[in-house]
């Protein structure tokens, strides 16, 4: 059964529950390669959150917590398609903030102020990284950008180490499916 028949949220959940991948970019890339996974759109919001949470747990040699996985999928899937164009911020990056908030159990209370700072700092850095992209929207590029940033930021803040991704050689395998591909203007274009 492909991702269209099963539904993208369920596809993401099932894949993450069985994955041992410790690099969130590689994990997301694997899921995006599943037949029927959309080229663009809302499916990328829970994909980013679930990939980061799963890689985080795997990097700590822990099993991903199903309740946390369900929480990040539900919260990030509440960000509608087109959010990036019409709300002044990028849902890929907000999905990172959601994930860190769930990992740390952030609340509005004073005791969560450090956790909120970690989440907000990552979100702010991510918005700047996305703002430096040019051309048409590309959910794949935003996914790669967001998760690469998180993999580089979280070791210093949460003490987790992800396997390094050779960003200079990492290339998008989905460009032919994307009619709006920015081609040579995208750092992930082959």
PDB file of N, CA and C in Angstrom, residues 73-167:
ATOM      1  N   UNK A  73       3.213  14.721  15.231  1.00  0.00           N
ATOM      2  CA  UNK A  73       2.492  14.567  13.966  1.00  0.00           C
ATOM      3  C   UNK A  73       1.199  15.384  14.003  1.00  0.00           C
ATOM      4  N   UNK A  74       0.447  15.261  15.085  1.00  0.00           N
ATOM      5  CA  UNK A  74      -0.830  15.981  15.190  1.00  0.00           C
ATOM      6  C   UNK A  74      -0.620  17.498  15.184  1.00  0.00           C
ATOM      7  N   UNK A  75       0.311  17.980  15.989  1.00  0.00           N
ATOM      8  CA  UNK A  75       0.530  19.432  16.068  1.00  0.00           C
ATOM      9  C   UNK A  75       1.023  20.003  14.741  1.00  0.00           C
ATOM     10  N   UNK A  76       1.996  19.345  14.142  1.00  0.00           N
ATOM     11  CA  UNK A  76       2.561  19.889  12.897  1.00  0.00           C
ATOM     12  C   UNK A  76       1.602  19.720  11.725  1.00  0.00           C
ATOM     13  N   UNK A  77       0.760  18.697  11.770  1.00  0.00           N
ATOM     14  CA  UNK A  77      -0.220  18.509  10.702  1.00  0.00           C
ATOM     15  C   UNK A  77      -1.358  19.529  10.802  1.00  0.00           C
ATOM     16  N   UNK A  78      -1.440  20.236  11.917  1.00  0.00           N
ATOM     17  CA  UNK A  78      -2.460  21.284  12.045  1.00  0.00           C
ATOM     18  C   UNK A  78      -2.068  22.556  11.285  1.00  0.00           C
ATOM     19  N   UNK A  79      -0.824  22.633  10.831  1.00  0.00           N
ATOM     20  CA  UNK A  79      -0.366  23.775  10.024  1.00  0.00           C
ATOM     21  C   UNK A  79      -0.826  23.533   8.591  1.00  0.00           C
ATOM     22  N   UNK A  80      -1.700  24.364   8.061  1.00  0.00           N
ATOM     23  CA  UNK A  80      -2.296  24.077   6.752  1.00  0.00           C
ATOM     24  C   UNK A  80      -1.327  24.206   5.583  1.00  0.00           C
ATOM     25  N   UNK A  81      -1.687  23.561   4.500  1.00  0.00           N
ATOM     26  CA  UNK A  81      -0.935  23.714   3.250  1.00  0.00           C
ATOM     27  C   UNK A  81      -0.959  25.182   2.860  1.00  0.00           C
ATOM     28  N   UNK A  82       0.127  25.655   2.308  1.00  0.00           N
ATOM     29  CA  UNK A  82       0.219  27.051   1.902  1.00  0.00           C
ATOM     30  C   UNK A  82       0.569  27.993   3.040  1.00  0.00           C
ATOM     31  N   UNK A  83       0.752  27.458   4.230  1.00  0.00           N
ATOM     32  CA  UNK A  83       1.094  28.265   5.402  1.00  0.00           C
ATOM     33  C   UNK A  83       2.321  29.129   5.117  1.00  0.00           C
ATOM     34  N   UNK A  84       3.291  28.545   4.454  1.00  0.00           N
ATOM     35  CA  UNK A  84       4.568  29.224   4.193  1.00  0.00           C
ATOM     36  C   UNK A  84       4.379  30.492   3.361  1.00  0.00           C
ATOM     37  N   UNK A  85       3.382  30.494   2.520  1.00  0.00           N
ATOM     38  CA  UNK A  85       3.159  31.649   1.650  1.00  0.00           C
ATOM     39  C   UNK A  85       2.264  32.701   2.296  1.00  0.00           C
ATOM     40  N   UNK A  86       1.321  32.282   3.107  1.00  0.00           N
ATOM     41  CA  UNK A  86       0.308  33.212   3.566  1.00  0.00           C
ATOM     42  C   UNK A  86       0.348  33.633   5.022  1.00  0.00           C
ATOM     43  N   UNK A  87       1.242  33.050   5.814  1.00  0.00           N
ATOM     44  CA  UNK A  87       1.240  33.355   7.242  1.00  0.00           C
ATOM     45  C   UNK A  87       2.518  34.047   7.717  1.00  0.00           C
ATOM     46  N   UNK A  88       3.439  34.314   6.812  1.00  0.00           N
ATOM     47  CA  UNK A  88       4.640  35.049   7.182  1.00  0.00           C
ATOM     48  C   UNK A  88       5.693  34.245   7.906  1.00  0.00           C
ATOM     49  N   UNK A  89       5.532  32.953   7.941  1.00  0.00           N
ATOM     50  CA  UNK A  89       6.539  32.078   8.538  1.00  0.00           C
ATOM     51  C   UNK A  89       6.449  30.713   7.881  1.00  0.00           C
ATOM     52  N   UNK A  90       7.490  29.932   8.040  1.00  0.00           N
ATOM     53  CA  UNK A  90       7.574  28.663   7.329  1.00  0.00           C
ATOM     54  C   UNK A  90       7.176  27.504   8.238  1.00  0.00           C
ATOM     55  N   UNK A  91       6.235  26.702   7.798  1.00  0.00           N
ATOM     56  CA  UNK A  91       5.742  25.581   8.597  1.00  0.00           C
ATOM     57  C   UNK A  91       6.806  24.512   8.815  1.00  0.00           C
ATOM     58  N   UNK A  92       7.757  24.386   7.894  1.00  0.00           N
ATOM     59  CA  UNK A  92       8.857  23.434   8.092  1.00  0.00           C
ATOM     60  C   UNK A  92       9.611  23.777   9.367  1.00  0.00           C
ATOM     61  N   UNK A  93       9.851  25.049   9.560  1.00  0.00           N
ATOM     62  CA  UNK A  93      10.608  25.497  10.718  1.00  0.00           C
ATOM     63  C   UNK A  93       9.761  25.451  11.982  1.00  0.00           C
ATOM     64  N   UNK A  94       8.503  25.809  11.869  1.00  0.00           N
ATOM     65  CA  UNK A  94       7.618  25.703  13.030  1.00  0.00           C
ATOM     66  C   UNK A  94       7.545  24.246  13.489  1.00  0.00           C
ATOM     67  N   UNK A  95       7.605  23.309  12.553  1.00  0.00           N
ATOM     68  CA  UNK A  95       7.606  21.885  12.902  1.00  0.00           C
ATOM     69  C   UNK A  95       8.821  21.513  13.743  1.00  0.00           C
ATOM     70  N   UNK A  96       9.959  22.157  13.493  1.00  0.00           N
ATOM     71  CA  UNK A  96      11.138  21.931  14.342  1.00  0.00           C
ATOM     72  C   UNK A  96      10.856  22.398  15.764  1.00  0.00           C
ATOM     73  N   UNK A  97      10.285  23.600  15.882  1.00  0.00           N
ATOM     74  CA  UNK A  97       9.968  24.140  17.203  1.00  0.00           C
ATOM     75  C   UNK A  97       8.979  23.270  17.953  1.00  0.00           C
ATOM     76  N   UNK A  98       8.002  22.740  17.237  1.00  0.00           N
ATOM     77  CA  UNK A  98       7.037  21.817  17.840  1.00  0.00           C
ATOM     78  C   UNK A  98       7.764  20.607  18.407  1.00  0.00           C
ATOM     79  N   UNK A  99       8.670  20.050  17.629  1.00  0.00           N
ATOM     80  CA  UNK A  99       9.373  18.839  18.047  1.00  0.00           C
ATOM     81  C   UNK A  99      10.214  19.081  19.290  1.00  0.00           C
ATOM     82  N   UNK A 100      10.979  20.158  19.292  1.00  0.00           N
ATOM     83  CA  UNK A 100      11.807  20.465  20.466  1.00  0.00           C
ATOM     84  C   UNK A 100      10.916  20.718  21.682  1.00  0.00           C
ATOM     85  N   UNK A 101       9.792  21.377  21.487  1.00  0.00           N
ATOM     86  CA  UNK A 101       8.859  21.620  22.591  1.00  0.00           C
ATOM     87  C   UNK A 101       8.328  20.312  23.169  1.00  0.00           C
ATOM     88  N   UNK A 102       8.028  19.353  22.303  1.00  0.00           N
ATOM     89  CA  UNK A 102       7.542  18.048  22.767  1.00  0.00           C
ATOM     90  C   UNK A 102       8.668  17.276  23.456  1.00  0.00           C
ATOM     91  N   UNK A 103       9.854  17.279  22.879  1.00  0.00           N
ATOM     92  CA  UNK A 103      10.990  16.585  23.498  1.00  0.00           C
ATOM     93  C   UNK A 103      11.218  17.098  24.917  1.00  0.00           C
ATOM     94  N   UNK A 104      11.184  18.416  25.077  1.00  0.00           N
ATOM     95  CA  UNK A 104      11.486  19.027  26.374  1.00  0.00           C
ATOM     96  C   UNK A 104      10.270  19.157  27.286  1.00  0.00           C
ATOM     97  N   UNK A 105       9.085  18.865  26.763  1.00  0.00           N
ATOM     98  CA  UNK A 105       7.871  18.983  27.560  1.00  0.00           C
ATOM     99  C   UNK A 105       7.553  20.422  27.920  1.00  0.00           C
ATOM    100  N   UNK A 106       7.833  21.331  27.012  1.00  0.00           N
ATOM    101  CA  UNK A 106       7.631  22.757  27.271  1.00  0.00           C
ATOM    102  C   UNK A 106       6.182  23.088  27.604  1.00  0.00           C
ATOM    103  N   UNK A 107       6.045  24.001  28.542  1.00  0.00           N
ATOM    104  CA  UNK A 107       4.744  24.563  28.899  1.00  0.00           C
ATOM    105  C   UNK A 107       4.903  26.086  28.964  1.00  0.00           C
ATOM    106  N   UNK A 108       3.847  26.770  29.355  1.00  0.00           N
ATOM    107  CA  UNK A 108       3.917  28.231  29.502  1.00  0.00           C
ATOM    108  C   UNK A 108       4.503  28.631  30.852  1.00  0.00           C
ATOM    109  N   UNK A 109       4.725  27.677  31.726  1.00  0.00           N
ATOM    110  CA  UNK A 109       5.232  27.963  33.067  1.00  0.00           C
ATOM    111  C   UNK A 109       6.692  28.400  33.050  1.00  0.00           C
ATOM    112  N   UNK A 110       7.083  29.072  34.124  1.00  0.00           N
ATOM    113  CA  UNK A 110       8.448  29.572  34.267  1.00  0.00           C
ATOM    114  C   UNK A 110       9.481  28.447  34.162  1.00  0.00           C
ATOM    115  N   UNK A 111       9.159  27.277  34.632  1.00  0.00           N
ATOM    116  CA  UNK A 111      10.088  26.155  34.597  1.00  0.00           C
ATOM    117  C   UNK A 111      10.466  25.710  33.193  1.00  0.00           C
ATOM    118  N   UNK A 112       9.702  26.118  32.204  1.00  0.00           N
ATOM    119  CA  UNK A 112       9.995  25.765  30.809  1.00  0.00           C
ATOM    120  C   UNK A 112      10.704  26.881  30.057  1.00  0.00           C
ATOM    121  N   UNK A 113      11.128  27.918  30.757  1.00  0.00           N
ATOM    122  CA  UNK A 113      11.709  29.065  30.044  1.00  0.00           C
ATOM    123  C   UNK A 113      12.959  28.688  29.260  1.00  0.00           C
ATOM    124  N   UNK A 114      13.806  27.827  29.800  1.00  0.00           N
ATOM    125  CA  UNK A 114      15.009  27.413  29.065  1.00  0.00           C
ATOM    126  C   UNK A 114      14.611  26.593  27.842  1.00  0.00           C
ATOM    127  N   UNK A 115      13.666  25.685  28.009  1.00  0.00           N
ATOM    128  CA  UNK A 115      13.194  24.879  26.885  1.00  0.00           C
ATOM    129  C   UNK A 115      12.568  25.717  25.792  1.00  0.00           C
ATOM    130  N   UNK A 116      11.772  26.699  26.201  1.00  0.00           N
ATOM    131  CA  UNK A 116      11.174  27.594  25.201  1.00  0.00           C
ATOM    132  C   UNK A 116      12.254  28.391  24.482  1.00  0.00           C
ATOM    133  N   UNK A 117      13.280  28.809  25.210  1.00  0.00           N
ATOM    134  CA  UNK A 117      14.385  29.540  24.583  1.00  0.00           C
ATOM    135  C   UNK A 117      15.078  28.675  23.540  1.00  0.00           C
ATOM    136  N   UNK A 118      15.317  27.418  23.862  1.00  0.00           N
ATOM    137  CA  UNK A 118      15.952  26.499  22.904  1.00  0.00           C
ATOM    138  C   UNK A 118      15.073  26.351  21.666  1.00  0.00           C
ATOM    139  N   UNK A 119      13.788  26.131  21.877  1.00  0.00           N
ATOM    140  CA  UNK A 119      12.847  25.964  20.768  1.00  0.00           C
ATOM    141  C   UNK A 119      12.734  27.234  19.935  1.00  0.00           C
ATOM    142  N   UNK A 120      12.597  28.369  20.590  1.00  0.00           N
ATOM    143  CA  UNK A 120      12.446  29.642  19.870  1.00  0.00           C
ATOM    144  C   UNK A 120      13.718  30.022  19.118  1.00  0.00           C
ATOM    145  N   UNK A 121      14.870  29.733  19.702  1.00  0.00           N
ATOM    146  CA  UNK A 121      16.131  30.043  19.018  1.00  0.00           C
ATOM    147  C   UNK A 121      16.265  29.225  17.746  1.00  0.00           C
ATOM    148  N   UNK A 122      15.961  27.928  17.834  1.00  0.00           N
ATOM    149  CA  UNK A 122      16.011  27.081  16.640  1.00  0.00           C
ATOM    150  C   UNK A 122      15.023  27.582  15.593  1.00  0.00           C
ATOM    151  N   UNK A 123      13.823  27.935  16.024  1.00  0.00           N
ATOM    152  CA  UNK A 123      12.811  28.437  15.095  1.00  0.00           C
ATOM    153  C   UNK A 123      13.272  29.733  14.438  1.00  0.00           C
ATOM    154  N   UNK A 124      13.831  30.641  15.214  1.00  0.00           N
ATOM    155  CA  UNK A 124      14.325  31.903  14.657  1.00  0.00           C
ATOM    156  C   UNK A 124      15.456  31.700  13.665  1.00  0.00           C
ATOM    157  N   UNK A 125      16.402  30.836  14.020  1.00  0.00           N
ATOM    158  CA  UNK A 125      17.503  30.537  13.100  1.00  0.00           C
ATOM    159  C   UNK A 125      16.968  29.910  11.815  1.00  0.00           C
ATOM    160  N   UNK A 126      15.971  29.049  11.976  1.00  0.00           N
ATOM    161  CA  UNK A 126      15.382  28.390  10.821  1.00  0.00           C
ATOM    162  C   UNK A 126      14.677  29.347   9.885  1.00  0.00           C
ATOM    163  N   UNK A 127      13.961  30.304  10.447  1.00  0.00           N
ATOM    164  CA  UNK A 127      13.280  31.291   9.602  1.00  0.00           C
ATOM    165  C   UNK A 127      14.292  32.070   8.771  1.00  0.00           C
ATOM    166  N   UNK A 128      15.425  32.404   9.365  1.00  0.00           N
ATOM    167  CA  UNK A 128      16.471  33.108   8.612  1.00  0.00           C
ATOM    168  C   UNK A 128      17.060  32.215   7.526  1.00  0.00           C
ATOM    169  N   UNK A 129      17.255  30.935   7.837  1.00  0.00           N
ATOM    170  CA  UNK A 129      17.793  30.008   6.832  1.00  0.00           C
ATOM    171  C   UNK A 129      16.838  29.874   5.652  1.00  0.00           C
ATOM    172  N   UNK A 130      15.550  29.752   5.925  1.00  0.00           N
ATOM    173  CA  UNK A 130      14.553  29.643   4.858  1.00  0.00           C
ATOM    174  C   UNK A 130      14.480  30.948   4.070  1.00  0.00           C
ATOM    175  N   UNK A 131      14.580  32.079   4.758  1.00  0.00           N
ATOM    176  CA  UNK A 131      14.515  33.382   4.086  1.00  0.00           C
ATOM    177  C   UNK A 131      15.667  33.562   3.099  1.00  0.00           C
ATOM    178  N   UNK A 132      16.759  32.859   3.316  1.00  0.00           N
ATOM    179  CA  UNK A 132      17.902  32.962   2.407  1.00  0.00           C
ATOM    180  C   UNK A 132      17.731  32.136   1.141  1.00  0.00           C
ATOM    181  N   UNK A 133      16.692  31.302   1.092  1.00  0.00           N
ATOM    182  CA  UNK A 133      16.388  30.582  -0.142  1.00  0.00           C
ATOM    183  C   UNK A 133      15.684  31.545  -1.091  1.00  0.00           C
ATOM    184  N   UNK A 134      15.836  31.316  -2.373  1.00  0.00           N
ATOM    185  CA  UNK A 134      15.137  32.164  -3.337  1.00  0.00           C
ATOM    186  C   UNK A 134      14.395  31.285  -4.331  1.00  0.00           C
ATOM    187  N   UNK A 135      13.537  31.917  -5.113  1.00  0.00           N
ATOM    188  CA  UNK A 135      12.782  31.185  -6.126  1.00  0.00           C
ATOM    189  C   UNK A 135      11.452  30.696  -5.593  1.00  0.00           C
ATOM    190  N   UNK A 136      10.848  29.790  -6.342  1.00  0.00           N
ATOM    191  CA  UNK A 136       9.544  29.232  -5.993  1.00  0.00           C
ATOM    192  C   UNK A 136       9.652  28.389  -4.727  1.00  0.00           C
ATOM    193  N   UNK A 137       8.512  28.202  -4.081  1.00  0.00           N
ATOM    194  CA  UNK A 137       8.506  27.357  -2.895  1.00  0.00           C
ATOM    195  C   UNK A 137       8.933  25.951  -3.274  1.00  0.00           C
ATOM    196  N   UNK A 138       9.600  25.296  -2.355  1.00  0.00           N
ATOM    197  CA  UNK A 138       9.965  23.898  -2.546  1.00  0.00           C
ATOM    198  C   UNK A 138       9.972  23.233  -1.182  1.00  0.00           C
ATOM    199  N   UNK A 139       9.021  22.345  -0.960  1.00  0.00           N
ATOM    200  CA  UNK A 139       8.912  21.670   0.328  1.00  0.00           C
ATOM    201  C   UNK A 139      10.086  20.735   0.583  1.00  0.00           C
ATOM    202  N   UNK A 140      10.657  20.174  -0.464  1.00  0.00           N
ATOM    203  CA  UNK A 140      11.832  19.310  -0.290  1.00  0.00           C
ATOM    204  C   UNK A 140      13.008  20.143   0.208  1.00  0.00           C
ATOM    205  N   UNK A 141      13.253  21.280  -0.430  1.00  0.00           N
ATOM    206  CA  UNK A 141      14.354  22.159  -0.020  1.00  0.00           C
ATOM    207  C   UNK A 141      14.149  22.623   1.421  1.00  0.00           C
ATOM    208  N   UNK A 142      12.927  23.004   1.762  1.00  0.00           N
ATOM    209  CA  UNK A 142      12.648  23.432   3.135  1.00  0.00           C
ATOM    210  C   UNK A 142      12.876  22.297   4.126  1.00  0.00           C
ATOM    211  N   UNK A 143      12.503  21.081   3.748  1.00  0.00           N
ATOM    212  CA  UNK A 143      12.726  19.914   4.601  1.00  0.00           C
ATOM    213  C   UNK A 143      14.212  19.702   4.834  1.00  0.00           C
ATOM    214  N   UNK A 144      14.992  19.687   3.761  1.00  0.00           N
ATOM    215  CA  UNK A 144      16.440  19.487   3.894  1.00  0.00           C
ATOM    216  C   UNK A 144      17.077  20.601   4.717  1.00  0.00           C
ATOM    217  N   UNK A 145      16.677  21.841   4.456  1.00  0.00           N
ATOM    218  CA  UNK A 145      17.232  22.993   5.169  1.00  0.00           C
ATOM    219  C   UNK A 145      16.900  22.923   6.657  1.00  0.00           C
ATOM    220  N   UNK A 146      15.636  22.665   6.972  1.00  0.00           N
ATOM    221  CA  UNK A 146      15.189  22.621   8.366  1.00  0.00           C
ATOM    222  C   UNK A 146      15.901  21.525   9.149  1.00  0.00           C
ATOM    223  N   UNK A 147      15.921  20.332   8.599  1.00  0.00           N
ATOM    224  CA  UNK A 147      16.490  19.205   9.339  1.00  0.00           C
ATOM    225  C   UNK A 147      18.009  19.281   9.435  1.00  0.00           C
ATOM    226  N   UNK A 148      18.658  19.842   8.430  1.00  0.00           N
ATOM    227  CA  UNK A 148      20.109  20.037   8.512  1.00  0.00           C
ATOM    228  C   UNK A 148      20.435  21.032   9.619  1.00  0.00           C
ATOM    229  N   UNK A 149      19.676  22.111   9.679  1.00  0.00           N
ATOM    230  CA  UNK A 149      19.868  23.095  10.744  1.00  0.00           C
ATOM    231  C   UNK A 149      19.682  22.449  12.116  1.00  0.00           C
ATOM    232  N   UNK A 150      18.605  21.701  12.295  1.00  0.00           N
ATOM    233  CA  UNK A 150      18.336  21.056  13.583  1.00  0.00           C
ATOM    234  C   UNK A 150      19.450  20.087  13.964  1.00  0.00           C
ATOM    235  N   UNK A 151      19.937  19.323  12.989  1.00  0.00           N
ATOM    236  CA  UNK A 151      21.006  18.357  13.259  1.00  0.00           C
ATOM    237  C   UNK A 151      22.302  19.049  13.671  1.00  0.00           C
ATOM    238  N   UNK A 152      22.486  20.280  13.234  1.00  0.00           N
ATOM    239  CA  UNK A 152      23.676  21.043  13.616  1.00  0.00           C
ATOM    240  C   UNK A 152      23.476  21.825  14.915  1.00  0.00           C
ATOM    241  N   UNK A 153      22.250  22.176  15.249  1.00  0.00           N
ATOM    242  CA  UNK A 153      21.942  22.987  16.432  1.00  0.00           C
ATOM    243  C   UNK A 153      21.759  22.146  17.699  1.00  0.00           C
ATOM    244  N   UNK A 154      21.075  21.041  17.591  1.00  0.00           N
ATOM    245  CA  UNK A 154      20.701  20.280  18.778  1.00  0.00           C
ATOM    246  C   UNK A 154      21.862  19.640  19.531  1.00  0.00           C
ATOM    247  N   UNK A 155      22.969  19.273  18.891  1.00  0.00           N
ATOM    248  CA  UNK A 155      24.081  18.737  19.685  1.00  0.00           C
ATOM    249  C   UNK A 155      24.558  19.706  20.774  1.00  0.00           C
ATOM    250  N   UNK A 156      24.581  20.983  20.481  1.00  0.00           N
ATOM    251  CA  UNK A 156      25.049  21.976  21.455  1.00  0.00           C
ATOM    252  C   UNK A 156      24.011  22.267  22.535  1.00  0.00           C
ATOM    253  N   UNK A 157      22.740  22.055  22.240  1.00  0.00           N
ATOM    254  CA  UNK A 157      21.690  22.427  23.189  1.00  0.00           C
ATOM    255  C   UNK A 157      21.072  21.240  23.919  1.00  0.00           C
ATOM    256  N   UNK A 158      20.957  20.115  23.251  1.00  0.00           N
ATOM    257  CA  UNK A 158      20.335  18.941  23.873  1.00  0.00           C
ATOM    258  C   UNK A 158      21.316  17.793  24.080  1.00  0.00           C
ATOM    259  N   UNK A 159      22.554  17.976  23.644  1.00  0.00           N
ATOM    260  CA  UNK A 159      23.575  16.968  23.882  1.00  0.00           C
ATOM    261  C   UNK A 159      23.433  15.695  23.072  1.00  0.00           C
ATOM    262  N   UNK A 160      22.724  15.755  21.986  1.00  0.00           N
ATOM    263  CA  UNK A 160      22.572  14.593  21.111  1.00  0.00           C
ATOM    264  C   UNK A 160      23.470  14.786  19.898  1.00  0.00           C
ATOM    265  N   UNK A 161      24.064  13.711  19.430  1.00  0.00           N
ATOM    266  CA  UNK A 161      24.923  13.804  18.252  1.00  0.00           C
ATOM    267  C   UNK A 161      24.310  12.986  17.126  1.00  0.00           C
ATOM    268  N   UNK A 162      24.102  13.643  15.995  1.00  0.00           N
ATOM    269  CA  UNK A 162      23.574  12.976  14.808  1.00  0.00           C
ATOM    270  C   UNK A 162      24.733  12.645  13.879  1.00  0.00           C
ATOM    271  N   UNK A 163      24.635  11.547  13.129  1.00  0.00           N
ATOM    272  CA  UNK A 163      25.667  11.285  12.116  1.00  0.00           C
ATOM    273  C   UNK A 163      25.727  12.451  11.137  1.00  0.00           C
ATOM    274  N   UNK A 164      26.922  12.817  10.748  1.00  0.00           N
ATOM    275  CA  UNK A 164      27.100  13.954   9.828  1.00  0.00           C
ATOM    276  C   UNK A 164      26.564  13.617   8.446  1.00  0.00           C
ATOM    277  N   UNK A 165      25.937  14.610   7.854  1.00  0.00           N
ATOM    278  CA  UNK A 165      25.483  14.524   6.473  1.00  0.00           C
ATOM    279  C   UNK A 165      26.451  15.352   5.651  1.00  0.00           C
ATOM    280  N   UNK A 166      26.969  14.785   4.617  1.00  0.00           N
ATOM    281  CA  UNK A 166      27.861  15.537   3.736  1.00  0.00           C
ATOM    282  C   UNK A 166      27.003  16.442   2.873  1.00  0.00           C
ATOM    283  N   UNK A 167      26.682  17.612   3.422  1.00  0.00           N
ATOM    284  CA  UNK A 167      25.766  18.535   2.745  1.00  0.00           C
ATOM    285  C   UNK A 167      26.289  18.954   1.376  1.00  0.00           C
TER     286      UNK A 167
END
